[in-house]
């Protein structure tokens, strides 16, 4: 059974810092890995999608990497801003079962 | 495009009542799915559909029914609501299976069962 773990569970940083969120998964039979952002009381916003054959994807200040063989992904946020405060979720799309398996998320707070 | 839309945004039910959560997408996506989000449990798959007329069970299907008569709509029915079904429900859709299937989520329905 696929298990997705996100570390740390919560993170508080001052504005301007670069930070790394970690995601690990136990089963490498995945089509892709997706990072989402969720604001309190809101839905999920897709940030980055990395295909299983890719090593990284970039969007603005965000960079996500994927090491499928070791079951790890990182989300790098450069020059953090208070508006980045949210819960960040990673999810892997399984090759079987037609489903996303989610981690529990990292709650990020960027202090001004 | 409106993307993925869900109605209602909030709902309070009494134990034993039934209701339907609506989900629609205007992106011509083949794949649609329902997840529930609970504190400490993360998001879990309830049911999914790979196209009109085709549905299948996910991780936590008990107490829920789905149907997919059109590409656009994928309603979730609670047959007899129970307090354990208090949760936030998200509908998602994607274009295709495989490596390019970026998932798009609706804003959620917050359900309380008393």
Coordinates of C-alpha atoms in Angstrom, one line a residue:
Chain A
X1 CA 0.0 0.0 0.0
X2 CA 1.4 3.4 -1.0
X3 CA 2.2 5.7 1.9
X4 CA 3.1 9.3 1.4
X5 CA 4.9 11.2 4.2
X6 CA 5.6 14.9 4.3
X7 CA 8.2 16.5 6.5
X8 CA 8.0 18.8 8.4
X9 CA 4.4 18.8 9.5
X10 CA 4.6 22.6 10.2
X11 CA 7.2 25.3 9.4
X12 CA 7.4 28.9 10.5
X13 CA 10.0 31.1 8.7
X14 CA 10.7 34.9 8.4
X15 CA 9.9 36.6 5.2
X16 CA 12.6 36.3 2.5
X17 CA 13.9 32.9 3.5
X18 CA 14.4 30.1 1.0
X19 CA 12.8 26.9 2.2
X20 CA 12.4 23.2 1.3
X21 CA 9.4 21.0 1.9
X22 CA 9.9 17.2 1.7
X23 CA 7.7 14.4 0.4
X24 CA 8.5 10.7 0.4
X25 CA 6.6 7.7 -0.9
X26 CA 7.0 4.0 -0.5
X27 CA 5.9 2.6 -3.9
X28 CA 7.6 3.8 -7.0
X29 CA 4.9 2.6 -9.4
X30 CA 3.7 6.2 -10.0
X31 CA 2.7 8.1 -13.2
X32 CA 3.5 11.5 -11.7
X33 CA 3.7 13.6 -8.5
X34 CA 1.8 16.7 -8.0
X35 CA 2.2 19.5 -5.5
X36 CA -0.8 21.4 -4.3
X37 CA -1.5 24.5 -2.2
X38 CA -4.5 24.7 0.1
X39 CA -5.6 27.9 1.9
X40 CA -7.7 27.6 5.0
X41 CA -11.3 26.6 4.2
X42 CA -10.5 26.5 0.5
X43 CA -9.9 23.9 -2.2
X44 CA -6.7 22.6 -3.6
X45 CA -4.7 24.6 -6.2
X46 CA -2.2 22.7 -8.4
X47 CA 1.3 24.2 -8.2
X48 CA 3.5 21.8 -10.1
X49 CA 3.1 18.4 -11.8
X50 CA 6.2 16.2 -12.3
X51 CA 6.0 13.3 -14.7
X52 CA 7.6 10.1 -13.5
X53 CA 10.3 10.4 -16.2
X54 CA 11.2 14.0 -15.2
X55 CA 13.6 15.2 -12.6
X56 CA 12.3 18.7 -11.9
X57 CA 9.8 21.3 -12.7
X58 CA 9.9 25.1 -12.1
X59 CA 7.2 27.7 -11.9
X60 CA 8.2 31.2 -10.8
X61 CA 9.7 31.0 -7.3
X62 CA 8.8 27.3 -7.0
X63 CA 11.0 24.4 -8.0
X64 CA 10.0 20.8 -7.5
X65 CA 12.3 17.8 -7.9
X66 CA 11.6 14.1 -8.1
X67 CA 13.8 11.1 -7.5
X68 CA 11.4 8.2 -8.3
X69 CA 13.9 5.4 -7.5
X70 CA 14.5 6.7 -4.0
X71 CA 10.8 7.7 -3.5
X72 CA 11.5 11.4 -2.7
X73 CA 10.4 14.8 -3.9
X74 CA 11.2 18.3 -2.6
X75 CA 9.4 21.6 -3.1
X76 CA 11.8 24.6 -3.0
X77 CA 10.3 28.0 -2.4
X78 CA 12.6 30.9 -3.0
X79 CA 12.4 34.3 -1.2
X80 CA 9.3 33.3 0.8
X81 CA 6.5 35.9 1.2
X82 CA 3.6 36.1 3.7
X83 CA 1.3 35.3 0.9
X84 CA 3.0 31.8 0.6
X85 CA 1.4 30.9 4.0
X86 CA -0.8 27.9 3.4
X87 CA -0.8 24.1 3.6
X88 CA 1.3 22.3 1.0
X89 CA 0.2 18.8 -0.1
X90 CA 2.1 16.4 -2.3
X91 CA 0.3 13.5 -4.0
X92 CA 1.4 10.7 -6.2
X93 CA -0.8 9.3 -9.0
X94 CA -0.6 5.5 -9.0
X95 CA 0.0 3.4 -12.0
X96 CA -2.8 1.2 -10.7
X97 CA -6.1 2.1 -9.1
X98 CA -6.7 5.4 -10.9
X99 CA -6.1 7.5 -7.8
X100 CA -4.0 10.1 -6.1
X101 CA -2.5 9.2 -2.8
X102 CA -1.9 12.3 -0.6
X103 CA 0.5 13.1 2.1
X104 CA -0.8 14.8 5.3
X105 CA 0.6 18.2 4.3
X106 CA 3.1 20.8 5.6
X107 CA 1.6 23.9 7.2
X108 CA 3.7 26.8 6.2
X109 CA 3.7 30.2 8.0
X110 CA 5.8 33.0 6.6
X111 CA 6.1 35.9 9.1
X112 CA 6.4 39.5 7.9
Chain B
X1 CA -13.7 28.1 -18.3
X2 CA -15.3 27.7 -14.8
X3 CA -13.2 24.7 -14.1
X4 CA -14.5 22.3 -11.5
X5 CA -17.6 23.6 -9.7
X6 CA -19.3 22.1 -6.7
X7 CA -22.6 22.7 -5.0
X8 CA -23.6 23.3 -2.3
X9 CA -20.7 24.9 -0.5
X10 CA -22.1 24.1 3.0
X11 CA -24.7 21.6 4.1
X12 CA -26.1 20.4 7.4
X13 CA -28.0 17.1 7.5
X14 CA -29.6 15.0 10.2
X15 CA -28.7 11.4 10.6
X16 CA -30.6 9.3 8.1
X17 CA -31.3 12.0 5.6
X18 CA -30.1 11.6 2.0
X19 CA -28.7 14.2 -0.3
X20 CA -26.7 14.7 -3.5
X21 CA -23.5 16.7 -3.8
X22 CA -23.1 18.1 -7.3
X23 CA -19.9 18.3 -9.3
X24 CA -19.5 19.6 -12.8
X25 CA -16.5 20.4 -15.1
X26 CA -16.4 22.2 -18.4
X27 CA -12.9 21.1 -19.5
X28 CA -14.1 18.0 -21.3
X29 CA -12.2 15.8 -18.9
X30 CA -12.7 12.1 -19.0
X31 CA -11.6 11.3 -15.4
X32 CA -13.5 12.5 -12.4
X33 CA -13.3 11.6 -8.8
X34 CA -14.5 12.3 -5.3
X35 CA -12.3 12.7 -2.2
X36 CA -13.1 13.4 1.4
X37 CA -10.7 15.3 3.6
X38 CA -10.7 14.7 7.4
X39 CA -8.3 16.0 10.0
X40 CA -5.4 13.6 10.6
X41 CA -6.5 11.4 7.7
X42 CA -5.7 13.5 4.7
X43 CA -7.6 13.2 1.4
X44 CA -9.0 9.8 0.6
X45 CA -10.6 8.6 -2.6
X46 CA -14.3 7.7 -2.4
X47 CA -15.4 6.9 -6.0
X48 CA -14.0 7.7 -9.5
X49 CA -15.1 7.5 -13.1
X50 CA -12.9 7.0 -16.2
X51 CA -15.7 8.2 -18.6
X52 CA -19.5 8.5 -19.0
X53 CA -21.2 5.4 -17.9
X54 CA -18.2 4.0 -16.1
X55 CA -17.6 4.3 -12.3
X56 CA -15.6 2.4 -9.7
X57 CA -15.0 2.3 -6.0
X58 CA -12.1 4.0 -4.3
X59 CA -10.6 3.6 -0.8
X60 CA -13.7 4.6 1.3
X61 CA -16.9 3.9 -0.8
X62 CA -19.3 2.7 1.8
X63 CA -22.4 4.9 2.2
X64 CA -21.9 6.7 -1.1
X65 CA -23.2 6.1 -4.6
X66 CA -22.2 7.8 -7.9
X67 CA -23.3 7.8 -11.5
X68 CA -21.8 9.4 -14.6
X69 CA -24.5 9.9 -17.3
X70 CA -22.6 12.8 -19.0
X71 CA -18.9 13.8 -19.4
X72 CA -19.6 17.0 -17.5
X73 CA -21.4 15.8 -14.3
X74 CA -20.4 13.4 -11.5
X75 CA -22.8 13.6 -8.6
X76 CA -22.1 12.0 -5.2
X77 CA -25.1 10.6 -3.3
X78 CA -25.3 10.0 0.4
X79 CA -28.0 7.4 0.9
X80 CA -28.5 7.6 4.7
X81 CA -26.2 10.2 6.3
X82 CA -24.2 9.3 9.3
X83 CA -22.1 11.5 11.7
X84 CA -19.0 9.6 10.4
X85 CA -19.7 11.3 7.0
X86 CA -19.1 14.7 8.4
X87 CA -16.2 15.9 6.3
X88 CA -15.1 18.2 3.5
X89 CA -15.8 16.7 0.1
X90 CA -13.7 17.5 -3.0
X91 CA -14.4 16.7 -6.6
X92 CA -11.5 16.5 -9.0
X93 CA -11.1 16.0 -12.8
X94 CA -8.3 15.3 -15.2
X95 CA -7.9 15.0 -19.0
X96 CA -6.5 11.6 -19.3
X97 CA -4.8 8.8 -17.5
X98 CA -1.0 8.5 -17.3
X99 CA 1.8 10.9 -16.9
X100 CA 0.0 14.0 -18.1
X101 CA -3.1 13.8 -16.0
X102 CA -2.9 16.9 -13.9
X103 CA -5.7 16.9 -11.4
X104 CA -8.0 19.9 -11.0
X105 CA -10.0 20.3 -7.8
X106 CA -13.3 22.0 -7.0
X107 CA -13.7 24.4 -4.0
X108 CA -15.3 21.7 -1.8
X109 CA -18.5 21.0 0.0
X110 CA -18.4 21.2 3.8
X111 CA -20.9 18.7 5.2
X112 CA -22.0 18.3 8.8
X113 CA -24.2 15.4 9.9
X114 CA -25.9 15.8 13.2

